[in-house]
Coordinates of C-alpha atoms and ligand atoms in Angstrom, one line a residue:
X1 CA 65.8 124.5 120.7
X2 CA 62.3 123.4 121.7
X3 CA 61.3 121.5 118.5
X4 CA 61.7 117.8 118.5
X5 CA 63.5 116.6 115.4
X6 CA 64.8 113.2 114.2
X7 CA 66.9 112.0 111.2
X8 CA 68.1 108.6 110.2
X9 CA 67.4 105.3 112.0
X10 CA 66.8 105.0 115.7
X11 CA 65.5 102.1 117.8
X12 CA 61.9 101.9 118.8
X13 CA 62.9 102.3 122.5
X14 CA 65.7 104.4 123.9
X15 CA 68.6 102.6 125.7
X16 CA 67.8 99.2 124.1
X17 CA 69.7 97.0 121.7
X18 CA 70.1 98.6 118.3
X19 CA 72.1 96.4 115.9
X20 CA 74.0 96.8 112.6
X21 CA 73.3 94.5 109.7
X22 CA 76.3 92.4 110.9
X23 CA 74.7 91.9 114.3
X24 CA 77.1 94.2 116.3
X25 CA 75.7 97.1 118.3
X26 CA 75.5 100.8 117.3
X27 CA 76.9 103.1 120.0
X28 CA 74.3 105.2 121.8
X29 CA 75.4 108.6 123.1
X30 CA 73.3 111.0 125.2
X31 CA 74.2 114.6 124.4
X32 CA 72.7 116.6 127.3
X33 CA 73.0 120.1 128.5
X34 CA 73.0 121.7 132.0
X35 CA 73.8 118.4 133.5
X36 CA 70.7 116.2 132.7
X37 CA 68.3 119.1 133.3
X38 CA 67.9 120.8 129.9
X39 CA 67.6 120.0 126.2
X40 CA 69.2 116.8 125.0
X41 CA 69.4 114.4 122.0
X42 CA 70.2 110.7 121.7
X43 CA 72.7 109.9 119.0
X44 CA 73.4 106.5 117.5
X45 CA 77.0 106.1 116.1
X46 CA 78.5 103.5 113.9
X47 CA 81.4 103.4 116.5
X48 CA 81.8 104.7 120.1
X49 CA 82.6 108.5 120.0
X50 CA 85.4 108.0 122.5
X51 CA 88.3 106.4 120.5
X52 CA 91.1 109.0 121.1
X53 CA 94.3 108.1 119.3
X54 CA 96.5 111.1 120.0
X55 CA 96.5 114.4 121.8
X56 CA 98.3 117.4 120.3
X57 CA 99.7 120.4 122.1
X58 CA 97.0 122.9 123.1
X59 CA 97.4 126.5 122.1
X60 CA 95.7 129.7 123.2
X61 CA 93.1 131.6 121.2
X62 CA 92.2 133.8 124.1
X63 CA 91.3 137.3 123.0
X64 CA 94.1 139.9 123.6
X65 CA 92.5 142.7 125.5
X66 CA 93.6 146.2 124.5
X67 CA 91.0 148.3 126.4
X68 CA 89.6 146.6 129.5
X69 CA 87.8 149.6 130.9
X70 CA 86.5 152.5 128.8
X71 CA 83.6 155.0 128.6
X72 CA 83.7 156.0 125.0
X73 CA 81.2 155.7 122.1
X74 CA 83.2 153.5 119.8
X75 CA 82.9 152.4 116.2
X76 CA 84.7 149.6 114.4
X77 CA 84.9 149.2 110.6
X78 CA 84.2 145.5 110.5
X79 CA 85.0 144.9 106.8
X80 CA 88.5 146.1 107.5
X81 CA 89.1 142.7 109.1
X82 CA 91.4 141.0 106.6
X83 CA 90.2 137.8 104.8
X84 CA 92.2 134.7 105.7
X85 CA 92.1 131.2 104.3
X86 CA 91.6 129.2 107.4
X87 CA 88.2 129.4 109.2
X88 CA 89.4 129.3 112.8
X89 CA 92.3 131.7 112.2
X90 CA 90.0 134.1 110.4
X91 CA 87.8 134.5 113.5
X92 CA 88.8 137.7 115.3
X93 CA 87.2 138.4 118.7
X94 CA 86.6 142.2 118.9
X95 CA 84.2 142.8 121.9
X96 CA 84.3 140.4 124.8
X97 CA 83.1 139.9 128.4
X98 CA 82.5 136.9 130.6
X99 CA 79.1 136.2 129.1
X100 CA 79.9 136.4 125.4
X101 CA 82.6 137.0 122.8
X102 CA 81.7 138.9 119.6
X103 CA 84.0 138.1 116.6
X104 CA 84.3 139.1 113.0
X105 CA 85.6 136.7 110.3
X106 CA 86.2 136.7 106.6
X107 CA 87.2 133.1 105.9
X108 CA 88.2 132.2 102.3
X109 CA 88.4 128.4 102.4
X110 CA 86.2 125.6 103.5
X111 CA 87.3 123.4 106.3
X112 CA 88.6 120.2 104.8
X113 CA 91.4 118.8 106.9
X114 CA 90.0 119.2 110.4
X115 CA 86.7 119.4 112.3
X116 CA 85.9 122.0 115.0
X117 CA 84.1 121.7 118.3
X118 CA 83.4 124.6 120.6
X119 CA 83.1 123.0 124.0
X120 CA 82.9 126.3 125.9
X121 CA 80.2 128.2 124.1
X122 CA 77.1 128.1 121.9
X123 CA 77.8 129.9 118.7
X124 CA 75.5 132.1 116.7
X125 CA 77.0 132.8 113.3
X126 CA 75.3 135.5 111.3
X127 CA 76.0 135.2 107.6
X128 CA 76.6 138.6 106.2
X129 CA 78.2 137.5 102.9
X130 CA 78.6 134.1 101.4
X131 CA 76.7 130.8 101.0
X132 CA 77.5 127.3 101.9
X133 CA 76.7 124.3 104.1
X134 CA 77.2 123.7 107.8
X135 CA 78.2 120.0 108.0
X136 CA 77.6 118.1 111.3
X137 CA 76.8 114.6 112.4
X138 CA 73.2 115.7 112.9
X139 CA 72.9 116.5 109.1
X140 CA 73.5 119.4 106.9
X141 CA 72.3 123.0 107.1
X142 CA 72.6 125.1 104.0
X143 CA 73.2 128.8 104.8
X144 CA 72.9 132.1 102.9
X145 CA 72.9 135.8 103.4
X146 CA 70.9 136.7 106.5
X147 CA 70.9 133.4 108.3
X148 CA 71.7 133.1 111.9
X149 CA 73.3 129.6 112.4
X150 CA 72.8 128.5 116.0
X151 CA 75.3 125.8 116.9
X152 CA 75.0 124.5 120.5
X153 CA 78.2 123.8 122.3
X154 CA 79.7 120.4 121.8
X155 CA 78.6 120.1 118.1
X156 CA 81.4 119.0 115.9
X157 CA 81.2 120.8 112.6
X158 CA 82.7 121.9 109.4
X159 CA 81.9 125.0 107.4
X160 CA 81.8 124.5 103.6
X161 CA 81.7 127.7 101.7
X162 CA 80.6 127.9 98.1
X163 CA 83.0 130.8 97.3
X164 CA 85.9 132.8 98.8
X165 CA 84.0 136.0 99.7
X166 CA 82.5 135.4 103.1
X167 CA 81.8 137.7 106.0
X168 CA 80.6 136.4 109.3
X169 CA 79.5 138.1 112.6
X170 CA 79.9 135.6 115.4
X171 CA 78.6 135.5 118.9
X172 CA 80.0 132.9 121.3
X173 CA 77.7 132.6 124.3
X174 CA 78.8 131.0 127.5
X175 CA 75.2 130.2 128.3
X176 CA 72.7 128.4 126.1
X177 CA 71.2 130.5 123.3
X178 CA 67.4 130.4 123.5
X179 CA 64.4 132.0 121.9
X180 CA 62.9 134.7 124.1
X181 CA 61.1 133.2 127.0
X182 CA 58.2 135.7 126.9
X183 CA 57.4 134.5 123.4
X184 CA 57.0 130.9 124.5
X185 CA 54.0 129.3 126.2
X186 CA 54.4 126.9 129.1
X187 CA 55.0 124.0 126.8
X188 CA 57.8 125.8 124.9
X189 CA 55.9 126.6 121.7
X190 CA 56.4 130.1 120.2
X191 CA 53.2 132.1 120.7
X192 CA 51.1 134.0 118.2
X193 CA 52.6 137.4 119.2
X194 CA 56.2 136.2 118.6
X195 CA 57.9 137.7 115.6
X196 CA 58.7 134.3 114.2
X197 CA 57.5 130.7 114.8
X198 CA 58.7 127.2 114.5
X199 CA 57.9 127.1 110.8
X200 CA 60.7 129.6 110.3
X201 CA 63.3 127.4 112.0
X202 CA 65.6 125.6 109.6
X203 CA 66.6 122.1 110.8
X204 CA 69.3 119.8 109.6
X205 CA 68.6 117.6 106.6
X206 CA 70.4 114.9 104.5
X207 CA 72.0 112.9 107.3
X208 CA 75.0 111.1 105.7
X209 CA 76.6 108.3 107.8
X210 CA 80.4 108.3 107.5
X211 CA 81.2 104.8 108.6
X212 CA 84.9 105.4 108.5
X213 CA 87.9 104.6 110.6
X214 CA 91.3 106.4 110.3
X215 CA 92.8 109.6 111.8
X216 CA 90.3 112.5 112.2
X217 CA 91.6 115.8 113.6
X218 CA 89.1 117.6 115.8
X219 CA 90.1 121.0 117.2
X220 CA 88.3 121.4 120.5
X221 CA 87.9 124.8 122.1
X222 CA 87.8 124.9 125.9
X223 CA 88.7 127.7 128.3
X224 CA 90.4 129.8 125.7
X225 CA 92.6 127.0 124.4
X226 CA 92.3 124.8 121.3
X227 CA 93.1 121.2 122.0
X228 CA 94.0 119.2 118.9
X229 CA 92.6 115.7 119.2
X230 CA 93.0 112.8 116.8
X231 CA 90.1 110.4 116.9
X232 CA 90.0 106.9 115.3
X233 CA 86.5 107.3 113.8
X234 CA 84.8 109.8 111.6
X235 CA 82.8 112.3 113.8
X236 CA 79.9 112.2 111.4
X237 CA 79.2 108.5 111.9
X238 CA 75.6 109.1 113.1
X239 CA 73.1 106.6 111.7
X240 CA 70.3 108.4 113.4
X241 CA 69.4 110.8 116.3
X242 CA 66.4 112.4 117.9
X243 CA 65.8 115.1 120.4
X244 CA 65.9 118.9 120.9
X245 CA 69.7 119.5 120.9
X246 CA 71.0 120.1 117.4
X247 CA 72.2 123.0 115.2
X248 CA 69.5 125.1 113.5
X249 CA 69.1 128.3 111.6
X250 CA 66.8 131.2 111.4
X251 CA 66.9 133.9 108.7
X252 CA 66.8 137.6 109.7
X253 CA 64.6 138.0 106.6
X254 CA 61.9 135.8 108.3
X255 CA 61.7 138.1 111.3
X256 CA 58.3 139.8 111.3
X257 CA 58.8 143.3 112.6
X258 CA 56.4 144.6 115.4
X259 CA 55.5 148.2 114.6
X260 CA 53.3 150.8 116.3
X261 CA 51.8 154.3 116.1
X262 CA 54.7 155.6 118.1
X263 CA 58.4 154.5 118.3
X264 CA 58.7 150.9 119.5
X265 CA 61.4 150.1 122.1
X266 CA 64.3 147.8 121.2
X267 CA 62.8 144.7 122.9
X268 CA 60.3 144.3 120.0
X269 CA 63.3 143.4 117.9
X270 CA 64.5 140.7 120.2
X271 CA 65.3 137.4 118.5
X272 CA 67.5 135.4 120.9
X273 CA 68.6 135.6 124.5
X274 CA 71.5 134.3 126.5
X275 CA 72.5 134.8 130.1
X276 CA 73.0 138.6 130.6
X277 CA 72.5 139.6 126.9
X278 CA 69.9 139.7 124.1
X279 CA 70.3 139.6 120.3
X280 CA 67.9 141.7 118.3
X281 CA 67.1 142.0 114.6
X282 CA 66.3 145.4 113.0
X283 CA 64.6 144.6 109.7
X284 CA 62.8 146.6 106.9
X285 CA 59.5 147.8 108.3
X286 CA 56.8 150.5 108.2
X287 CA 57.6 153.5 110.4
X288 CA 55.4 154.7 113.2
X289 CA 52.0 156.0 112.0
X290 CA 50.8 158.4 114.7
X291 CA 50.3 161.8 112.8
X292 CA 52.9 163.5 115.0
X293 CA 55.3 160.5 115.3
X294 CA 59.1 160.8 115.2
X295 CA 60.4 157.6 113.6
X296 CA 64.0 158.2 114.6
X297 CA 64.8 156.8 118.1
X298 CA 64.9 159.1 121.1
X299 CA 68.1 159.8 122.9
X300 CA 68.6 157.1 125.5
X301 CA 70.7 156.2 128.5
X302 CA 71.5 152.5 128.8
X303 CA 71.9 152.7 132.5
X304 CA 73.1 149.2 133.0
X305 CA 73.7 147.8 129.5
X306 CA 76.1 148.3 126.7
X307 CA 74.7 148.4 123.2
X308 CA 76.3 146.9 120.1
X309 CA 74.9 147.5 116.6
X310 CA 76.2 145.6 113.6
X311 CA 75.1 147.3 110.4
X312 CA 74.1 144.8 107.7
X313 CA 72.3 146.6 104.9
X314 CA 70.0 149.4 103.9
X315 CA 69.9 153.0 105.0
X316 CA 70.2 153.8 108.7
X317 CA 67.9 156.6 109.6
X318 CA 69.5 157.3 112.9
X319 CA 73.1 157.6 111.7
X320 CA 75.0 159.2 108.9
X321 CA 78.0 157.7 107.1
X322 CA 77.4 154.2 108.1
X323 CA 79.0 151.4 106.1
X324 CA 78.2 147.7 105.8
X325 CA 79.9 145.7 108.5
X326 CA 80.3 148.7 110.8
X327 CA 79.9 148.2 114.5
X328 CA 78.9 150.8 117.0
X329 CA 79.4 150.3 120.7
X330 CA 77.5 152.6 123.0
X331 CA 78.6 151.8 126.5
X332 CA 76.2 151.9 129.5
X333 CA 76.6 155.0 131.6
X334 CA 76.4 157.8 129.1
X335 CA 73.5 158.7 126.7
X336 CA 73.5 158.3 123.0
X337 CA 71.0 159.1 120.3
X338 CA 70.4 159.9 116.7
X339 CA 73.0 161.7 114.7
X340 CA 72.4 165.5 114.3
X341 CA 69.7 166.3 111.8
X342 CA 68.3 162.8 111.6
X343 CA 65.4 163.4 113.9
X344 CA 63.9 166.1 111.6
X345 CA 64.8 164.1 108.5
X346 CA 62.9 161.1 109.8
X347 CA 59.6 162.9 110.2
X348 CA 57.2 161.9 107.5
X349 CA 59.2 158.9 106.4
X350 CA 57.0 155.8 106.0
X351 CA 59.4 152.9 105.6
X352 CA 62.9 151.9 106.5
X353 CA 65.1 149.4 104.6
X354 CA 67.6 149.1 107.5
X355 CA 68.9 145.7 108.4
X356 CA 71.1 145.3 111.5
X357 CA 71.9 143.0 114.3
X358 CA 71.9 144.4 117.8
X359 CA 73.4 142.9 121.0
X360 CA 72.7 144.4 124.4
X361 CA 75.1 142.9 126.9
X362 CA 74.3 143.6 130.5
X363 CA 77.9 143.7 131.6
X364 CA 80.6 146.0 130.0
X365 CA 82.4 144.8 127.0
X366 CA 86.2 145.0 126.6
X367 CA 87.9 145.8 123.3
X368 CA 90.5 143.5 121.9
X369 CA 93.7 144.4 119.9
X370 CA 91.8 143.4 116.7
X371 CA 89.1 145.8 117.6
X372 CA 91.3 148.9 118.2
X373 CA 93.0 148.1 114.9
X374 CA 89.8 148.8 113.0
X375 CA 88.5 151.6 115.1
X376 CA 87.1 154.9 113.8
X377 CA 88.8 157.0 116.5
X378 CA 86.7 160.1 116.1
X379 CA 83.3 158.4 116.3
X380 CA 82.7 159.7 119.8
X381 CA 82.5 163.2 118.3
X382 CA 79.9 162.3 115.7
X383 CA 77.1 164.1 117.6
X384 CA 78.6 167.5 117.1
X385 CA 76.5 169.3 114.4
Ligands
FE2_401 FE1 70.8 152.9 120.9

């Protein structure tokens, strides 16, 4: 994320002696991405982050593919995913390809007896229901309804939920998650025409140094396996850090919609991008104001992209019978469009309260077993009037 941030104590010069009150050295760690060529942070630990005491047996969390190839408009009833106590077990991948995995989760309990690190993917966790705190060595990030938590790969974290009713929509990206390049100037700053700016980015606060030795279980995800590691020092033993690589958050409620006299295309809703996909936010906004405008979207053929919509809240002018947490997947290759009657109905409307997250992957998505279990099988017929 291109905003410099720092918390805690750091030495005046990087890579120089930085000592504890007892005279011993803090342990410096460079956390870098794309080799040494992209964003990085320098972290100062109470102890080296390398003290492995034990390795457990790895186990697979690879998505189980139920439908590898398909050409069918599909809908999933996301809130039919059953709540589960454990955070990691509650995460159910539903739509996957080699660029991203989309999961749903309804975790009931906070993570208390282990830490988690995704070493294969950046995570974007959209908070649909629930509040709490993302705890990391970089500091704490409080989250609430509407937040996108962006957790770069390699960040060790714990989710602390305030209650048991939580609904999460999760994107694991095998490439770095970035703000759209066209919204950044040559120095990385978000420009005036961007729908949000640096002021809207929530950064970690309240760095707490856990200067603790013992047995600390970290479940590390890599190549579809979870590797249980026991480390000898607390992973949140940062005394300070600085740089551009850290977890952050952005609220969908802070996305300023771009509107026009006639229907605006989906890229105006773009919020993030990864390799071969984009994430967009549909937020309450004024409708098109040309005197003959049609606010409902036109039929369209995604010639080379699938389209996933995750319905969050409000009324959806283009579809009937949509419920919160519902997902629609419109695969590239066949057209889709507004539900019968919704075009006429939209004419003259001035405002929409719809709230949704859209993901356009440029390579086809596969459906998992968890996805077909919550499928609305007749959705593909929903355009018959
Ligand atoms: Fe669409």
